[in-house]
XYZ file of C-alpha atoms in Angstrom:
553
model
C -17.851 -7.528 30.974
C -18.788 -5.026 28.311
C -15.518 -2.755 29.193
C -13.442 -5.833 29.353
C -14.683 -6.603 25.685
C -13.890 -3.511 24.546
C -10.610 -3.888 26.175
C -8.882 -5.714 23.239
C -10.185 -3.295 20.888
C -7.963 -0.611 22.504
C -5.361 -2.723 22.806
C -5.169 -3.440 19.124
C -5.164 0.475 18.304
C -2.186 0.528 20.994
C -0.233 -1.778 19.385
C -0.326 -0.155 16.156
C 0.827 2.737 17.620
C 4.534 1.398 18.534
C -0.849 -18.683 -4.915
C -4.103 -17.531 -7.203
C -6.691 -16.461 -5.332
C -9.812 -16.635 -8.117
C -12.937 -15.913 -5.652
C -14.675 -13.680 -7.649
C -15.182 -12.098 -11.288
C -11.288 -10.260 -10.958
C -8.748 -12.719 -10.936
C -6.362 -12.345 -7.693
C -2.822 -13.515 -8.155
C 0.278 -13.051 -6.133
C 3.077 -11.594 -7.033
C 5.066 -10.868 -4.237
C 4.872 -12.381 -0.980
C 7.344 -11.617 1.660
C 7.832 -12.501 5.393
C 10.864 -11.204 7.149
C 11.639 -11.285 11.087
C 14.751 -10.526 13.244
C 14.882 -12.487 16.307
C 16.687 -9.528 18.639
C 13.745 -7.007 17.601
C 10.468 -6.378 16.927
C 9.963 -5.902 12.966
C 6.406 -3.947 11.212
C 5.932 -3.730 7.914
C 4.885 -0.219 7.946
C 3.939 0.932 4.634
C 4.524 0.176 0.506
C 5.029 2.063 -2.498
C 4.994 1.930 -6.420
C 7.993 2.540 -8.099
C 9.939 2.368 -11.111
C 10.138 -1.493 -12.013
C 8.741 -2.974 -8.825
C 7.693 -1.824 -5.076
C 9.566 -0.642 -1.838
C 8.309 -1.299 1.005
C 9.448 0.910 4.534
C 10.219 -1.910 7.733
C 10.258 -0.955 10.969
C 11.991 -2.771 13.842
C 12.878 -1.622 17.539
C 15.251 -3.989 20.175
C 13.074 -6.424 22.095
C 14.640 -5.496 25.336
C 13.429 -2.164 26.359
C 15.170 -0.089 28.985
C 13.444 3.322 30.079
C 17.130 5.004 30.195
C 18.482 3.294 26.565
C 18.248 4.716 23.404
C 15.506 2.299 21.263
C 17.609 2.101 18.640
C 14.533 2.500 16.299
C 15.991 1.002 12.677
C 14.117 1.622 9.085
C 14.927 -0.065 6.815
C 14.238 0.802 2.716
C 13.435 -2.489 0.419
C 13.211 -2.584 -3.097
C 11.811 -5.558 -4.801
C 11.309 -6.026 -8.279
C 7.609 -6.961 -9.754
C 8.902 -11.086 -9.422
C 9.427 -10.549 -5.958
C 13.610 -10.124 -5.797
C 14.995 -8.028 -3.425
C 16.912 -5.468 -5.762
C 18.457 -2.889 -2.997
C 17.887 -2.648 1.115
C 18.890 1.182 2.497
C 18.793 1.542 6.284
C 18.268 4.661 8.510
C 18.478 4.990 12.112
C 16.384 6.799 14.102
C 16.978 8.578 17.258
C 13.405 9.102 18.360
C 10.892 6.513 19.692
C 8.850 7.073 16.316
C 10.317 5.922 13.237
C 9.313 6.853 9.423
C 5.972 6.333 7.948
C 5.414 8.034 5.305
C 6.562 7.262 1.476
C 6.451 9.264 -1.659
C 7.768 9.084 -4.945
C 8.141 12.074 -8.064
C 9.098 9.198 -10.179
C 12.581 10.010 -10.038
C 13.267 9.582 -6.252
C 11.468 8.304 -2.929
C 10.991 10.290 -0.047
C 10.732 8.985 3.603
C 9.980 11.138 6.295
C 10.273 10.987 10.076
C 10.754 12.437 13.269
C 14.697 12.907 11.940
C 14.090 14.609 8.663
C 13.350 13.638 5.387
C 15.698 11.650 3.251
C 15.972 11.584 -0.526
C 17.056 8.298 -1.841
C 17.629 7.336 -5.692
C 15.713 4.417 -7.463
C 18.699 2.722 -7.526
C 18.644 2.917 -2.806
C 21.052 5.842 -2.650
C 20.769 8.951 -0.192
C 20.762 11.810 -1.972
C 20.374 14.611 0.333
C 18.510 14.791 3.365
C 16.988 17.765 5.405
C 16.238 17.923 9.336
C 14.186 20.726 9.099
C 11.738 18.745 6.824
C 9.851 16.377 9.610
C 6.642 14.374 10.460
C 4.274 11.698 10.026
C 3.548 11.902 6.303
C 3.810 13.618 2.990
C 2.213 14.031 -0.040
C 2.118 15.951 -3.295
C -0.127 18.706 -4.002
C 0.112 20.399 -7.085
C 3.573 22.435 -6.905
C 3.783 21.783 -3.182
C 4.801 18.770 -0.966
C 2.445 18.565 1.923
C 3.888 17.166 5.466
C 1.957 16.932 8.730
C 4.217 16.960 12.007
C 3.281 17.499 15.599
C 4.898 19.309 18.826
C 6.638 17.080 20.404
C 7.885 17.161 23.886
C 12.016 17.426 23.667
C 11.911 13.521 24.560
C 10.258 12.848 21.857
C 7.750 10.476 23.775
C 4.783 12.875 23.902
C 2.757 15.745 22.306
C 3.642 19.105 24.186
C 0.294 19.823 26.161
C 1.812 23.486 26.081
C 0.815 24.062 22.476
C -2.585 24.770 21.771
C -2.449 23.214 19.091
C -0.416 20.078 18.267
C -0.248 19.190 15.227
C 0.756 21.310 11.982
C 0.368 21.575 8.091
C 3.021 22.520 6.034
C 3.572 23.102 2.521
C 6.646 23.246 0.852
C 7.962 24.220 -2.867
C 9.662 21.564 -4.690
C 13.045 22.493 -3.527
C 11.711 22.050 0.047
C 11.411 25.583 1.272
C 8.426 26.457 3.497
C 5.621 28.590 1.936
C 3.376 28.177 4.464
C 1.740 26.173 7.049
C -1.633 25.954 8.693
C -2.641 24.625 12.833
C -4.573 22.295 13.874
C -5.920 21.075 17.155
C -6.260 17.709 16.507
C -5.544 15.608 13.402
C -7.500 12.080 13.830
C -5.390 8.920 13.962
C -1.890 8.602 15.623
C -0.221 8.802 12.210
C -2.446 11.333 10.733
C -4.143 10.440 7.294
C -3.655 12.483 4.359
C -5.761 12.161 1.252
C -5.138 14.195 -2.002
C -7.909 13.261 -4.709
C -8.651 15.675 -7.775
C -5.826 18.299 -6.985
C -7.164 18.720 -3.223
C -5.841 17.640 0.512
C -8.581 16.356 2.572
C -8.110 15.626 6.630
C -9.916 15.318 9.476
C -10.160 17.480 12.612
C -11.880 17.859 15.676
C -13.198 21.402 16.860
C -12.130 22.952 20.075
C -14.996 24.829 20.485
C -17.346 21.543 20.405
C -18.777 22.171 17.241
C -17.635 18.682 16.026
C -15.633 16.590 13.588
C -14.456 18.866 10.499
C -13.286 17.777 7.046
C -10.938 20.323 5.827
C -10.377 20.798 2.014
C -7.170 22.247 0.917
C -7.064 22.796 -3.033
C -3.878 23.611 -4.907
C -3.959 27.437 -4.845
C -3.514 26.717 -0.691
C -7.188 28.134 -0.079
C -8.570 26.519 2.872
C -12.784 25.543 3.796
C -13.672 22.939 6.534
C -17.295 21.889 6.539
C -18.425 20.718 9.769
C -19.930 16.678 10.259
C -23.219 15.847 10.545
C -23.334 12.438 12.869
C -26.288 10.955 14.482
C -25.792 9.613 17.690
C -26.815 5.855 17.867
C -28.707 4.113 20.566
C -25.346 3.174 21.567
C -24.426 6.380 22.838
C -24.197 5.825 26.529
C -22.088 3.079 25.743
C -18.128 4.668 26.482
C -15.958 3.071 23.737
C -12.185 4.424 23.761
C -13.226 7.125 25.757
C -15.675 8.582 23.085
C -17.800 11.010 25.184
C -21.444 10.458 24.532
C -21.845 14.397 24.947
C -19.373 15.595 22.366
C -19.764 14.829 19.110
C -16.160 15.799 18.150
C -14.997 12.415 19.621
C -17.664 10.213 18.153
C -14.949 9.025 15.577
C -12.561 9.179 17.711
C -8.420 8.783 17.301
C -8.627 5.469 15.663
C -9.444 5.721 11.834
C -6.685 4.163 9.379
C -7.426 4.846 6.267
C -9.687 7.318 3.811
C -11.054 6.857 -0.060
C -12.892 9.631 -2.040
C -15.595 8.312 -4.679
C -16.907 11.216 -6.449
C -18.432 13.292 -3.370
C -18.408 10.384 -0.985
C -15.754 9.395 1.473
C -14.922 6.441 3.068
C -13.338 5.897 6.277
C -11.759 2.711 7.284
C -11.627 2.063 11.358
C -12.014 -0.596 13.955
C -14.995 0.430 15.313
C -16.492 -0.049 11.178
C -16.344 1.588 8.410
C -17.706 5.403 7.592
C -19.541 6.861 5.104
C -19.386 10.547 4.879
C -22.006 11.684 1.936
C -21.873 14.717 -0.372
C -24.279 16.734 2.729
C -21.560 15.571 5.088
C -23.401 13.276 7.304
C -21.454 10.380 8.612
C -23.106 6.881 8.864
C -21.913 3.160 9.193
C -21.973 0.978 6.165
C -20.730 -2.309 7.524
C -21.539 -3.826 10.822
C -19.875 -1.696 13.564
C -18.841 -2.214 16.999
C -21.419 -1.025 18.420
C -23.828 -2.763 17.430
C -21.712 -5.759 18.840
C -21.619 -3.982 22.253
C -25.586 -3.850 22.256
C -25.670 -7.802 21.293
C -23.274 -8.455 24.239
C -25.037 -6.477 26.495
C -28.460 -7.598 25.561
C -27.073 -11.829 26.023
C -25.473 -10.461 29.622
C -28.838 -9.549 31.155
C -30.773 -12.175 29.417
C -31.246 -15.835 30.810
C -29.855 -17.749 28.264
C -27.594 -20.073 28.310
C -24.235 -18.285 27.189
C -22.981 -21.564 25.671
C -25.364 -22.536 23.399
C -25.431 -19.269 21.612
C -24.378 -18.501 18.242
C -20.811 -16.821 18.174
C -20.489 -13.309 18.035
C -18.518 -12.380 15.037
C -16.798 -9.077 14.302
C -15.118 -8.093 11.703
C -12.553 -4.777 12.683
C -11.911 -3.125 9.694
C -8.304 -1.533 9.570
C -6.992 -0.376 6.087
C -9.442 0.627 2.838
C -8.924 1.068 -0.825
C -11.329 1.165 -4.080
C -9.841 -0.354 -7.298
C -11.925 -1.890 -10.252
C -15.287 -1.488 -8.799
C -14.343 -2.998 -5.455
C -14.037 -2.266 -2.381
C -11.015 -3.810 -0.628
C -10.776 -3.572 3.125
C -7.765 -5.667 5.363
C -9.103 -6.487 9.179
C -9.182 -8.689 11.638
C -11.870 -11.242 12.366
C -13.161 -11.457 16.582
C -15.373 -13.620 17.758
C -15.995 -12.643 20.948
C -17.903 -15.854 22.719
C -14.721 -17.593 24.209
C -14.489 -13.723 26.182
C -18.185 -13.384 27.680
C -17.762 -17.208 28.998
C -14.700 -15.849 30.659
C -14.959 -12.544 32.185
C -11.439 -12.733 33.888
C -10.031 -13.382 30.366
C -11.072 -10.649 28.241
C -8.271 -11.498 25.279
C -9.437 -14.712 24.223
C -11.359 -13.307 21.649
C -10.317 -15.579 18.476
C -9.255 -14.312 15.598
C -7.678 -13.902 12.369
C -6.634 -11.493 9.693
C -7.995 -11.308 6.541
C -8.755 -9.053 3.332
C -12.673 -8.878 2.256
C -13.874 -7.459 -0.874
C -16.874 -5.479 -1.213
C -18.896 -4.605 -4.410
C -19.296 -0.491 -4.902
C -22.828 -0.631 -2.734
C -20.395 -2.659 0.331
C -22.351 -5.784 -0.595
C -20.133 -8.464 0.678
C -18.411 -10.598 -1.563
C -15.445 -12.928 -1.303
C -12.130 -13.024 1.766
C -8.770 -13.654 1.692
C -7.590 -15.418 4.958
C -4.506 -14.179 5.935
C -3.642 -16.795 8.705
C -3.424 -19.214 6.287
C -2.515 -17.597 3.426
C 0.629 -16.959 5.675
C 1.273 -19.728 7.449
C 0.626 -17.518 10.949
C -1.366 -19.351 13.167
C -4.991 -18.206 14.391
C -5.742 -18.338 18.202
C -6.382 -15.912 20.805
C -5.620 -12.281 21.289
C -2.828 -13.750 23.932
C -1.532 -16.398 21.596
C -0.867 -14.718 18.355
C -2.036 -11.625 16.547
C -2.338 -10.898 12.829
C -2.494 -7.094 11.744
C -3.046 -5.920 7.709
C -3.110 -2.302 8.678
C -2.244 -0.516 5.736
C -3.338 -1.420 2.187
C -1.564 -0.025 -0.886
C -3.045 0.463 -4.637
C -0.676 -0.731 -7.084
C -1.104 0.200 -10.920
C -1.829 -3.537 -11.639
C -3.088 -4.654 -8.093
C -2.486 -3.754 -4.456
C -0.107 -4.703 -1.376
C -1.309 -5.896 2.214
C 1.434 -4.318 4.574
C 1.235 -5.562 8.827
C 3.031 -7.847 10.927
C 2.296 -11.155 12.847
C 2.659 -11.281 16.590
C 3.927 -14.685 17.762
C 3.424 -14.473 21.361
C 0.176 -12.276 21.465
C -0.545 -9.254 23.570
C 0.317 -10.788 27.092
C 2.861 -7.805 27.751
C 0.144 -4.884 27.660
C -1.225 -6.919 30.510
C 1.700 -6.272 32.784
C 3.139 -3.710 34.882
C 5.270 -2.142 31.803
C 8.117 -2.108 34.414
C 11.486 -1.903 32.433
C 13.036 -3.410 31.243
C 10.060 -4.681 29.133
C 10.217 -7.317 26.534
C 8.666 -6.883 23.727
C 6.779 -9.514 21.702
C 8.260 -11.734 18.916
C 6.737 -10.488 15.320
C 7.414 -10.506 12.129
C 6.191 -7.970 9.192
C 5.432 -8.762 5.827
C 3.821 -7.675 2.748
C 1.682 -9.419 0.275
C 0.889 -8.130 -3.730
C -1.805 -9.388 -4.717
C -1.951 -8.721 -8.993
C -5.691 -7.833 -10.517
C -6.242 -9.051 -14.023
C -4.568 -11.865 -16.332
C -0.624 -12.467 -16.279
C 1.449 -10.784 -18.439
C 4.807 -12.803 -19.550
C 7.641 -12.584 -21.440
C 9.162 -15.269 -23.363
C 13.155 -14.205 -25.175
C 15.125 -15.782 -27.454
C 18.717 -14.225 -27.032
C 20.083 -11.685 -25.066
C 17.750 -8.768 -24.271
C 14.694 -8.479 -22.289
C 11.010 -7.201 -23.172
C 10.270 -4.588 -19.994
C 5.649 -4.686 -20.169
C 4.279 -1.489 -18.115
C 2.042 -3.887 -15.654
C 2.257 -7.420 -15.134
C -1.355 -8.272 -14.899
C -4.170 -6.817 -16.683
C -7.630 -6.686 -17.042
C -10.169 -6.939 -19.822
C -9.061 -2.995 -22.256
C -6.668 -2.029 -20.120
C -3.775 -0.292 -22.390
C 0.343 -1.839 -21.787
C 3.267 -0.572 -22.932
C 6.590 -2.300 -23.525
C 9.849 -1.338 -23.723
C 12.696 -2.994 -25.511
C 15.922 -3.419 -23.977
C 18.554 -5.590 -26.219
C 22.224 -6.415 -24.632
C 25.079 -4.486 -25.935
C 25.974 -5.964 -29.673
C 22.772 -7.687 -30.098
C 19.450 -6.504 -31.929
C 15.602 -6.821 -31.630
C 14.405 -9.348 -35.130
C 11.153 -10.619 -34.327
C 8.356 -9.476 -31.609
C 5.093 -10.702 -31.440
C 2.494 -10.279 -28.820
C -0.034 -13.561 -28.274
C -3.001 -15.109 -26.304
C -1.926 -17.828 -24.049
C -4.203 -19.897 -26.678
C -2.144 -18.487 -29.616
C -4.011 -15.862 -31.127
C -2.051 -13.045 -31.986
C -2.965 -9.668 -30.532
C -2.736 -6.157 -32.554
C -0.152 -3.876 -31.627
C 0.228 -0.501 -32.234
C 3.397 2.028 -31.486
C 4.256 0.126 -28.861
C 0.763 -0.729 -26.732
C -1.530 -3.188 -26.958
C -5.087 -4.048 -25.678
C -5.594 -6.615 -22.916
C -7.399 -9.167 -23.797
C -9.494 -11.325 -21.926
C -6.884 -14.132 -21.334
C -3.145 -14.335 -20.298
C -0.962 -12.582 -23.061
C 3.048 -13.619 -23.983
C 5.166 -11.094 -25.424
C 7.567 -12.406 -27.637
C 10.829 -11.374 -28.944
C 13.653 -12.480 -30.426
C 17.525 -10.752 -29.651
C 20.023 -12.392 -32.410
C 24.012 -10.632 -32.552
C 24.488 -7.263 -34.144
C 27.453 -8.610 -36.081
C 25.437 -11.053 -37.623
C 22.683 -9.303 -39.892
C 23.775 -8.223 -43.062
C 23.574 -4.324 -43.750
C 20.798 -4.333 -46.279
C 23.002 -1.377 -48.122
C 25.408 -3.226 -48.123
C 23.818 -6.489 -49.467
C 21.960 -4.472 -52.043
C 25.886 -3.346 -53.123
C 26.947 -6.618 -53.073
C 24.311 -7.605 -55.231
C 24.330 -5.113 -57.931
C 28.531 -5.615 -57.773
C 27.788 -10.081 -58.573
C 25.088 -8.403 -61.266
C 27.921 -6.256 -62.994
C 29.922 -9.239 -63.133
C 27.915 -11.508 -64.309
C 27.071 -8.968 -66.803
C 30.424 -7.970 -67.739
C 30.799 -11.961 -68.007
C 28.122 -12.608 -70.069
C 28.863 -9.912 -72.494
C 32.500 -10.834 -72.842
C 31.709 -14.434 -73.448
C 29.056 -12.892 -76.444
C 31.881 -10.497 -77.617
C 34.354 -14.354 -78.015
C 31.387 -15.851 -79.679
C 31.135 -13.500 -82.211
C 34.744 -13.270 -83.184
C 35.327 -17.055 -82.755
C 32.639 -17.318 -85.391
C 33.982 -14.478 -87.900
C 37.678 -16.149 -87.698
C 35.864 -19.061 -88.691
C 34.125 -17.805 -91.876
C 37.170 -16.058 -92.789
């Protein structure tokens, strides 16, 4: 029963390969929330990104109807939403391998998506600017004066890594203008889409040694000079226990292919995967800092050869940690809750394991704190493995809050459980992505025609925002005034204010160009009437006096 457990585990990492929310101290508060399907094709919400005046976020979706012979017609698709949640701009780009594009980058000026086809340059505005073949892979990111792009040696079919190459997978680095400067081997980059983190001007990755001396963080700094420092990790009690083929003799595979994602805090690293979540500390020695899976195995196993009564026994919970982030003092991890009981009752039926998605939140010692349920934050329902599946596997860190990127599977995982004979259809899903907003709104109220453009929409207690002003043509900027939701009036200064402790409303009033007076020119006016009246006055003294001499004369 143990191996059948474990069975939806790996089935999880296979699939991946293809209202306020005020529960703690931070406020929570949605800001986008989108859900998008196609009923001809499967659709993932692969991955999100910050950009100038909202997010775009990169959608994946492949024909339902497989065929082993037919082109998979693999379609990405480019969405720009603004920070209200409006689609702005959609740009698609076919693929013609099996893979599509993962990762997304931004120089503030354009967004780069790269793939298995090349990289593609695309405006803020969602047009192509220039693209390059030559530039290819799983992911880039910025490094100093280079871009950084991991690809691998793939078989001319694209559907596998060439077993030729003694090493699979490769590092480049490219200027700005995208010519290669150099690149660096490796024999095995952890996670199907390879994780890239760049923290304090460095590149840090994992690797596993061919030689067997273990799992290797390699540091990469900005002058391209290269150390690796080689993992201390304890084996458990668990280690006879084969999970995803870990080999309880070989450390290199004790963390196997399955991580997600990776955070630096100061000399401490934290690795997000569903067998927990790792700690690697500033000696390098790797240890669990949530419940992990196996110490679920050992619970299993320990009920199996007992004598108790299966079904009056506590559930067996699990929570399967898939994408990680740190923001405000919290840590912020997106999963999916198991509880494995309905699975040991039923040996034959390993995939009813309930569960549902969720985001937890962690203090900065991984003290639990709060959840967001997913299910039914979504609507999706929350069954069995075979019935539905929920997956947040990729979580994004906004400037004023994060995203939750995944997709919803309607019909569960009852195709992995088949022959695979083509043609093979594929589940309905549907992807979506969630912002969730840290902090106290931000709004704008306007009188006129213009618009007041803040630098976040939510804030928390000091942060520093930024407006910009942005009047129609022919009309001006008269009055601005930035306020408390309870109407006390905040200080501003060039431009940027403090955040309060409460919701704020920026103010501002836009009246017509053509109707304010040139202050020269009133001033002109003025003086003109003043003449006048002066010239008046003195003319009417000038009568007076003569009137009065004719008189006396």
């Amino acid at each position: 029963m143990k191996k059948k457990f474990l069975l939806f585990i790996a089935l999880i990492l296979g699939f991946l390969c293809i209202a306020p929310i005020n529960s703690f101290a931070l406020e929570y508060n949605e800001s986008i929330k989108k859900i998008w399907n196609n009923n001809n094709a499967v659709t993932l919400g692969l991955n999100s990104l910050e950009v100038n005046g909202g997010v775009v976020v990169l959608d994946i979706r492949q024909n339902r109807m497989v065929n082993s012979n037919a082109d998979f017609n693999m379609i990405n698709t480019l969405i720009k939403y603004d920070n209200n949640g409006t689609e702005i701009w959609r740009y698609e780009m076919k693929n013609s391998t099996l893979y599509g594009a993962y990762g997304l980058m931004s120089d503030g000026q354009y967004i780069y998506v790269i793939s298995f086809d090349g990289l593609k340059k695309i405006s803020n505005d969602g047009k192509l600017v220039e693209e390059k073949a030559n530039v290819r892979g799983y992911n880039i990111k910025e490094l100093g004066n280079y871009y950084v792009v991991i690809d691998a040696n793939y078989k001319a079919n694209g559907d596998d890594i060439d077993a030729t190459k003694e090493n699979p997978f490769t590092v480049f680095f490219y200027d700005k203008n995208f010519n290669l400067v150099s690149s660096m081997e490796d024999v095995n980059l952890y996670n199907v889409y390879p994780e890239l983190l760049v923290d304090d001007n460095k590149l840090y990755y994992l690797i596993s040694s061919p030689e067997g001396e273990g799992t290797k963080l390699v540091t990469i700094d900005d002058s391209l000079k290269r150390t690796e420092q080689i993992l201390t990790i304890p084996m458990s009690s668990q280690e006879s226990v084969p999970i995803l083929g870990f080999s309880e003799n070989d450390q290199s595979f004790i963390m196997g292919q399955s991580f997600m994602q990776m955070v630096k805090i100061g000399n401490t690293f934290y690795i997000s995967s569903p067998l927990g979540i790792y700690k690697i500390d500033s000696n390098y020695t790797v240890s669990f800092v949530t419940e992990n899976l196996y110490d679920i195995v050992t619970k299993i196993n320990d009920l199996q050869n007992s004598d108790v009564d299966l079904s009056l026994v506590p559930d067996l919970k699990y929570f399967a940690p898939l994408g990680i982030i740190y923001k405000n003092n919290k840590f912020i991890v997106s999963g999916v809750n198991l509880s494995a009981k309905a699975a040991i009752l039923n040996e034959d039926s390993p995939l009813n394991v309930k569960e549902y998605a969720s985001v937890r939140i962690y203090d900065s010692n991984f003290n639990y704190e709060s959840e967001i349920n997913l299910n039914g934050y979504f609507g999706f329902r929350s069954e069995t493995l075979n019935t539905s599946v929920t997956l947040p596997f990729r979580l994004v860190s906004f400037s004023d809050g994060f995203g939750v990127c995944g997709f919803n599977v309607n019909n569960g995982m009852d195709f992995y459980m088949n022959e695979l004979d083509y043609p093979l259809t594929l589940p309905d899903a549907s992807a979506f992505m969630i912002k969730l907003s840290v902090g106290k709104k931000i709004e704008t109220k306007i009188v006129g025609n213009g618009r007041i453009v803040p630098s976040k929409t939510y804030g928390t207690v000091s942060d520093k925002v930024t407006y910009t002003i942005e009047p129609e043509e022919g009309y001006t900027l008269v009055k601005l005034r930035v306020v408390t939701k309870s109407g006390v009036e905040v200080k501003v200064v060039n431009g940027t204010f403090e955040m309060p402790d409460e919701e704020v409303i920026i103010e501002a009033k836009f009246v017509p160009t053509s109707s304010i007076q040139n202050p020269q020119t009133s001033a002109t006016i003025f003086v003109f009437i003043l003449l006048i009246s002066l010239v008046g006055i003195s003319s009417f003294l000038v009568y007076k006096q003569i009137s009065s001499a004719k008189k006396k004369a």
